[in-house]
Amino acid sequence: MSEQTPPGTQVCGHGRGLFVAFEGGDGAGKSTQAGLLAGWLTEQGRDVVRTHEPGGTELGRTLRELVLHGPDGSVSPRAEALIFAADRAHHVATLVRPALERGAVVITDRYLDSSVAYQGAARRLGHDEVRQLSVWAVEGLLPDLTVLLDVPTGEGRARRGEEHDRLEREADDFHERVRRTFLDLAGDDPGRYLVLDATRPPEELAGAVRERVARMLEEAA
Ligand code: TYD
């Protein structure tokens, strides 16, 4: 959980770290699971960087405020897509890629698939166009593993409780398109995804994530 590798910390053995993204609708429990995985890996003596989008960097925190906390209608759909892509470009260039290069495990709460699902599908800006924009922004860096925490739309809304950002305020059909798109992305590339039913108890979910990540780390060693 540091920007420098502390002495004696284990790094991944294949000259590059491991990049894990947590994705899912609002209220799926991504932060909880990202935190549990980071804590477990840290206990194993791993160099772990836990981060999130939007807002994982100083520039990102300003962009996050602009894109999420204005009144409805304050950011046009294409500007929204570009702001998320700008946040991601800076996040990868200054934090994610340097950490991977020194052999850390990087765990991010949301990444590129969130843009494909929210801006590409739910805002109807186009799956391929939005994906290409982000792939360009990050110079092609994709996660080694994406954990998709799938939660039914109504359940996600109930868990979120009070609505607090522009995206969360969108109607259920918007969130339904987000959910479908995440599931389709995972279905198209099953080797790079772990899809979990987010209504299962948190400890069970954490166990499934640990098992998959432990296997990947062993293979990389
Ligand atoms: P997040 O920080 O995960 O939400 P929380 O408020 O629970 O901490 O994400 C904020 C919102 O941003 C969420 O509704 C999803 C949205 N989002 C996009 O629309 N596109 C993106 O590319 C990303 C990263 C997030």
mmCIF file of N, CA, C and O in Angstrom, residues 54-109:
data_model
loop_
_atom_site.group_PDB
_atom_site.id
_atom_site.type_symbol
_atom_site.label_atom_id
_atom_site.label_comp_id
_atom_site.label_asym_id
_atom_site.label_seq_id
_atom_site.Cartn_x
_atom_site.Cartn_y
_atom_site.Cartn_z
ATOM 1 N N PRO A 54 -13.089 7.248 -10.536
ATOM 2 C CA PRO A 54 -12.219 8.391 -10.775
ATOM 3 C C PRO A 54 -11.642 8.912 -9.457
ATOM 4 O O PRO A 54 -12.237 8.710 -8.412
ATOM 5 N N GLY A 55 -10.467 9.571 -9.577
ATOM 6 C CA GLY A 55 -9.954 10.292 -8.410
ATOM 7 C C GLY A 55 -8.778 9.660 -7.701
ATOM 8 O O GLY A 55 -8.521 9.981 -6.548
ATOM 9 N N GLY A 56 -8.025 8.782 -8.370
ATOM 10 C CA GLY A 56 -6.893 8.123 -7.718
ATOM 11 C C GLY A 56 -5.632 8.977 -7.631
ATOM 12 O O GLY A 56 -4.644 8.546 -7.029
ATOM 13 N N THR A 57 -5.659 10.160 -8.244
ATOM 14 C CA THR A 57 -4.495 11.053 -8.206
ATOM 15 C C THR A 57 -4.972 12.451 -7.800
ATOM 16 O O THR A 57 -6.184 12.695 -7.738
ATOM 17 N N GLU A 58 -4.020 13.353 -7.643
ATOM 18 C CA GLU A 58 -4.435 14.710 -7.266
ATOM 19 C C GLU A 58 -5.252 15.358 -8.390
ATOM 20 O O GLU A 58 -6.322 15.919 -8.152
ATOM 21 N N LEU A 59 -4.744 15.247 -9.623
ATOM 22 C CA LEU A 59 -5.530 15.778 -10.752
ATOM 23 C C LEU A 59 -6.890 15.081 -10.795
ATOM 24 O O LEU A 59 -7.930 15.695 -11.020
ATOM 25 N N GLY A 60 -6.871 13.761 -10.570
ATOM 26 C CA GLY A 60 -8.096 12.970 -10.614
ATOM 27 C C GLY A 60 -9.137 13.431 -9.603
ATOM 28 O O GLY A 60 -10.336 13.382 -9.871
ATOM 29 N N ARG A 61 -8.676 13.887 -8.440
ATOM 30 C CA ARG A 61 -9.644 14.331 -7.421
ATOM 31 C C ARG A 61 -10.408 15.570 -7.909
ATOM 32 O O ARG A 61 -11.606 15.713 -7.680
ATOM 33 N N THR A 62 -9.709 16.436 -8.633
ATOM 34 C CA THR A 62 -10.388 17.605 -9.201
ATOM 35 C C THR A 62 -11.362 17.162 -10.296
ATOM 36 O O THR A 62 -12.501 17.626 -10.365
ATOM 37 N N LEU A 63 -10.900 16.228 -11.149
ATOM 38 C CA LEU A 63 -11.764 15.751 -12.240
ATOM 39 C C LEU A 63 -12.997 15.040 -11.671
ATOM 40 O O LEU A 63 -14.108 15.186 -12.173
ATOM 41 N N ARG A 64 -12.777 14.264 -10.591
ATOM 42 C CA ARG A 64 -13.901 13.536 -9.958
ATOM 43 C C ARG A 64 -14.993 14.504 -9.484
ATOM 44 O O ARG A 64 -16.173 14.293 -9.713
ATOM 45 N N GLU A 65 -14.528 15.568 -8.857
ATOM 46 C CA GLU A 65 -15.473 16.562 -8.350
ATOM 47 C C GLU A 65 -16.282 17.156 -9.520
ATOM 48 O O GLU A 65 -17.503 17.271 -9.440
ATOM 49 N N LEU A 66 -15.568 17.481 -10.613
ATOM 50 C CA LEU A 66 -16.240 18.089 -11.768
ATOM 51 C C LEU A 66 -17.263 17.147 -12.385
ATOM 52 O O LEU A 66 -18.367 17.541 -12.727
ATOM 53 N N VAL A 67 -16.884 15.869 -12.513
ATOM 54 C CA VAL A 67 -17.722 14.958 -13.295
ATOM 55 C C VAL A 67 -18.860 14.368 -12.462
ATOM 56 O O VAL A 67 -19.910 14.030 -12.998
ATOM 57 N N LEU A 68 -18.675 14.284 -11.148
ATOM 58 C CA LEU A 68 -19.714 13.605 -10.341
ATOM 59 C C LEU A 68 -20.598 14.539 -9.539
ATOM 60 O O LEU A 68 -21.739 14.193 -9.247
ATOM 61 N N HIS A 69 -20.081 15.683 -9.177
ATOM 62 C CA HIS A 69 -20.826 16.417 -8.157
ATOM 63 C C HIS A 69 -21.445 17.735 -8.615
ATOM 64 O O HIS A 69 -21.928 18.500 -7.790
ATOM 65 N N GLY A 70 -21.492 17.946 -9.940
ATOM 66 C CA GLY A 70 -22.241 19.105 -10.447
ATOM 67 C C GLY A 70 -23.722 18.761 -10.479
ATOM 68 O O GLY A 70 -24.110 17.604 -10.292
ATOM 69 N N PRO A 71 -24.577 19.764 -10.742
ATOM 70 C CA PRO A 71 -26.008 19.471 -10.878
ATOM 71 C C PRO A 71 -26.273 18.661 -12.153
ATOM 72 O O PRO A 71 -25.429 18.629 -13.053
ATOM 73 N N ASP A 72 -27.434 17.999 -12.230
ATOM 74 C CA ASP A 72 -27.782 17.252 -13.445
ATOM 75 C C ASP A 72 -27.678 18.194 -14.640
ATOM 76 O O ASP A 72 -28.080 19.359 -14.563
ATOM 77 N N GLY A 73 -27.120 17.698 -15.763
ATOM 78 C CA GLY A 73 -27.004 18.516 -16.968
ATOM 79 C C GLY A 73 -25.757 19.384 -16.984
ATOM 80 O O GLY A 73 -25.509 20.111 -17.942
ATOM 81 N N SER A 74 -24.920 19.312 -15.939
ATOM 82 C CA SER A 74 -23.753 20.207 -15.873
ATOM 83 C C SER A 74 -22.586 19.716 -16.722
ATOM 84 O O SER A 74 -21.661 20.476 -16.991
ATOM 85 N N VAL A 75 -22.605 18.462 -17.132
ATOM 86 C CA VAL A 75 -21.512 17.918 -17.957
ATOM 87 C C VAL A 75 -22.168 17.176 -19.131
ATOM 88 O O VAL A 75 -22.961 16.260 -18.921
ATOM 89 N N SER A 76 -21.829 17.561 -20.351
ATOM 90 C CA SER A 76 -22.447 16.893 -21.506
ATOM 91 C C SER A 76 -21.891 15.470 -21.609
ATOM 92 O O SER A 76 -20.794 15.185 -21.111
ATOM 93 N N PRO A 77 -22.635 14.545 -22.250
ATOM 94 C CA PRO A 77 -22.193 13.151 -22.277
ATOM 95 C C PRO A 77 -20.776 12.945 -22.817
ATOM 96 O O PRO A 77 -19.990 12.187 -22.247
ATOM 97 N N ARG A 78 -20.420 13.640 -23.907
ATOM 98 C CA ARG A 78 -19.068 13.438 -24.454
ATOM 99 C C ARG A 78 -18.001 14.038 -23.553
ATOM 100 O O ARG A 78 -16.897 13.501 -23.411
ATOM 101 N N ALA A 79 -18.333 15.170 -22.933
ATOM 102 C CA ALA A 79 -17.374 15.749 -21.976
ATOM 103 C C ALA A 79 -17.181 14.775 -20.814
ATOM 104 O O ALA A 79 -16.058 14.574 -20.333
ATOM 105 N N GLU A 80 -18.283 14.154 -20.391
ATOM 106 C CA GLU A 80 -18.202 13.171 -19.296
ATOM 107 C C GLU A 80 -17.235 12.033 -19.668
ATOM 108 O O GLU A 80 -16.355 11.661 -18.888
ATOM 109 N N ALA A 81 -17.407 11.505 -20.891
ATOM 110 C CA ALA A 81 -16.534 10.397 -21.327
ATOM 111 C C ALA A 81 -15.074 10.844 -21.362
ATOM 112 O O ALA A 81 -14.167 10.089 -20.966
ATOM 113 N N LEU A 82 -14.839 12.068 -21.823
ATOM 114 C CA LEU A 82 -13.461 12.561 -21.917
ATOM 115 C C LEU A 82 -12.856 12.810 -20.540
ATOM 116 O O LEU A 82 -11.668 12.572 -20.329
ATOM 117 N N ILE A 83 -13.666 13.267 -19.601
ATOM 118 C CA ILE A 83 -13.136 13.504 -18.248
ATOM 119 C C ILE A 83 -12.742 12.178 -17.596
ATOM 120 O O ILE A 83 -11.664 12.055 -17.009
ATOM 121 N N PHE A 84 -13.593 11.147 -17.718
ATOM 122 C CA PHE A 84 -13.215 9.846 -17.151
ATOM 123 C C PHE A 84 -11.945 9.319 -17.834
ATOM 124 O O PHE A 84 -11.081 8.726 -17.177
ATOM 125 N N ALA A 85 -11.832 9.543 -19.149
ATOM 126 C CA ALA A 85 -10.639 9.060 -19.865
ATOM 127 C C ALA A 85 -9.395 9.845 -19.433
ATOM 128 O O ALA A 85 -8.303 9.274 -19.293
ATOM 129 N N ALA A 86 -9.554 11.143 -19.197
ATOM 130 C CA ALA A 86 -8.412 11.965 -18.760
ATOM 131 C C ALA A 86 -7.958 11.530 -17.363
ATOM 132 O O ALA A 86 -6.754 11.388 -17.093
ATOM 133 N N ASP A 87 -8.929 11.284 -16.498
ATOM 134 C CA ASP A 87 -8.608 10.787 -15.151
ATOM 135 C C ASP A 87 -7.799 9.494 -15.248
ATOM 136 O O ASP A 87 -6.780 9.304 -14.584
ATOM 137 N N ARG A 88 -8.263 8.611 -16.137
ATOM 138 C CA ARG A 88 -7.614 7.283 -16.289
ATOM 139 C C ARG A 88 -6.211 7.434 -16.882
ATOM 140 O O ARG A 88 -5.273 6.751 -16.454
ATOM 141 N N ALA A 89 -6.065 8.294 -17.867
ATOM 142 C CA ALA A 89 -4.749 8.482 -18.507
ATOM 143 C C ALA A 89 -3.714 8.893 -17.465
ATOM 144 O O ALA A 89 -2.604 8.340 -17.390
ATOM 145 N N HIS A 90 -4.094 9.865 -16.629
ATOM 146 C CA HIS A 90 -3.150 10.386 -15.642
ATOM 147 C C HIS A 90 -2.895 9.358 -14.532
ATOM 148 O O HIS A 90 -1.769 9.197 -14.061
ATOM 149 N N HIS A 91 -3.938 8.658 -14.162
ATOM 150 C CA HIS A 91 -3.843 7.626 -13.118
ATOM 151 C C HIS A 91 -2.863 6.534 -13.536
ATOM 152 O O HIS A 91 -1.980 6.121 -12.778
ATOM 153 N N VAL A 92 -3.000 6.082 -14.787
ATOM 154 C CA VAL A 92 -2.130 4.997 -15.273
ATOM 155 C C VAL A 92 -0.701 5.504 -15.430
ATOM 156 O O VAL A 92 0.257 4.847 -15.003
ATOM 157 N N ALA A 93 -0.546 6.692 -16.029
ATOM 158 C CA ALA A 93 0.811 7.184 -16.309
ATOM 159 C C ALA A 93 1.593 7.461 -15.024
ATOM 160 O O ALA A 93 2.800 7.213 -14.965
ATOM 161 N N THR A 94 0.915 7.962 -14.001
ATOM 162 C CA THR A 94 1.672 8.434 -12.836
ATOM 163 C C THR A 94 1.638 7.476 -11.647
ATOM 164 O O THR A 94 2.470 7.568 -10.757
ATOM 165 N N LEU A 95 0.664 6.560 -11.610
ATOM 166 C CA LEU A 95 0.550 5.708 -10.417
ATOM 167 C C LEU A 95 0.533 4.216 -10.771
ATOM 168 O O LEU A 95 1.340 3.444 -10.272
ATOM 169 N N VAL A 96 -0.373 3.817 -11.672
ATOM 170 C CA VAL A 96 -0.554 2.377 -11.919
ATOM 171 C C VAL A 96 0.667 1.775 -12.611
ATOM 172 O O VAL A 96 1.226 0.772 -12.155
ATOM 173 N N ARG A 97 1.086 2.385 -13.716
ATOM 174 C CA ARG A 97 2.181 1.776 -14.486
ATOM 175 C C ARG A 97 3.507 1.751 -13.713
ATOM 176 O O ARG A 97 4.161 0.703 -13.661
ATOM 177 N N PRO A 98 3.873 2.861 -13.049
ATOM 178 C CA PRO A 98 5.113 2.794 -12.259
ATOM 179 C C PRO A 98 5.063 1.699 -11.190
ATOM 180 O O PRO A 98 6.067 1.015 -10.951
ATOM 181 N N ALA A 99 3.908 1.517 -10.547
ATOM 182 C CA ALA A 99 3.803 0.479 -9.507
ATOM 183 C C ALA A 99 3.941 -0.911 -10.127
ATOM 184 O O ALA A 99 4.628 -1.786 -9.580
ATOM 185 N N LEU A 100 3.314 -1.137 -11.260
ATOM 186 C CA LEU A 100 3.422 -2.449 -11.914
ATOM 187 C C LEU A 100 4.863 -2.713 -12.344
ATOM 188 O O LEU A 100 5.361 -3.836 -12.243
ATOM 189 N N GLU A 101 5.520 -1.658 -12.810
ATOM 190 C CA GLU A 101 6.901 -1.843 -13.281
ATOM 191 C C GLU A 101 7.847 -2.244 -12.151
ATOM 192 O O GLU A 101 8.837 -2.924 -12.380
ATOM 193 N N ARG A 102 7.532 -1.846 -10.928
ATOM 194 C CA ARG A 102 8.427 -2.270 -9.839
ATOM 195 C C ARG A 102 7.968 -3.596 -9.248
ATOM 196 O O ARG A 102 8.544 -4.101 -8.291
ATOM 197 N N GLY A 103 6.888 -4.188 -9.777
ATOM 198 C CA GLY A 103 6.465 -5.530 -9.363
ATOM 199 C C GLY A 103 5.350 -5.563 -8.338
ATOM 200 O O GLY A 103 5.057 -6.614 -7.765
ATOM 201 N N ALA A 104 4.662 -4.437 -8.111
ATOM 202 C CA ALA A 104 3.578 -4.400 -7.116
ATOM 203 C C ALA A 104 2.304 -5.054 -7.647
ATOM 204 O O ALA A 104 2.126 -5.221 -8.855
ATOM 205 N N VAL A 105 1.431 -5.415 -6.698
ATOM 206 C CA VAL A 105 0.061 -5.777 -7.072
ATOM 207 C C VAL A 105 -0.760 -4.491 -6.984
ATOM 208 O O VAL A 105 -0.801 -3.856 -5.922
ATOM 209 N N VAL A 106 -1.355 -4.090 -8.086
ATOM 210 C CA VAL A 106 -2.182 -2.884 -8.100
ATOM 211 C C VAL A 106 -3.647 -3.308 -8.129
ATOM 212 O O VAL A 106 -4.059 -4.088 -8.990
ATOM 213 N N ILE A 107 -4.403 -2.794 -7.171
ATOM 214 C CA ILE A 107 -5.828 -3.129 -7.061
ATOM 215 C C ILE A 107 -6.614 -1.842 -7.252
ATOM 216 O O ILE A 107 -6.491 -0.908 -6.447
ATOM 217 N N THR A 108 -7.393 -1.777 -8.313
ATOM 218 C CA THR A 108 -8.165 -0.568 -8.539
ATOM 219 C C THR A 108 -9.655 -0.835 -8.431
ATOM 220 O O THR A 108 -10.160 -1.842 -8.927
ATOM 221 N N ASP A 109 -10.321 0.081 -7.760
ATOM 222 C CA ASP A 109 -11.769 0.077 -7.656
ATOM 223 C C ASP A 109 -12.255 0.849 -8.887
ATOM 224 O O ASP A 109 -12.117 2.070 -8.930
#
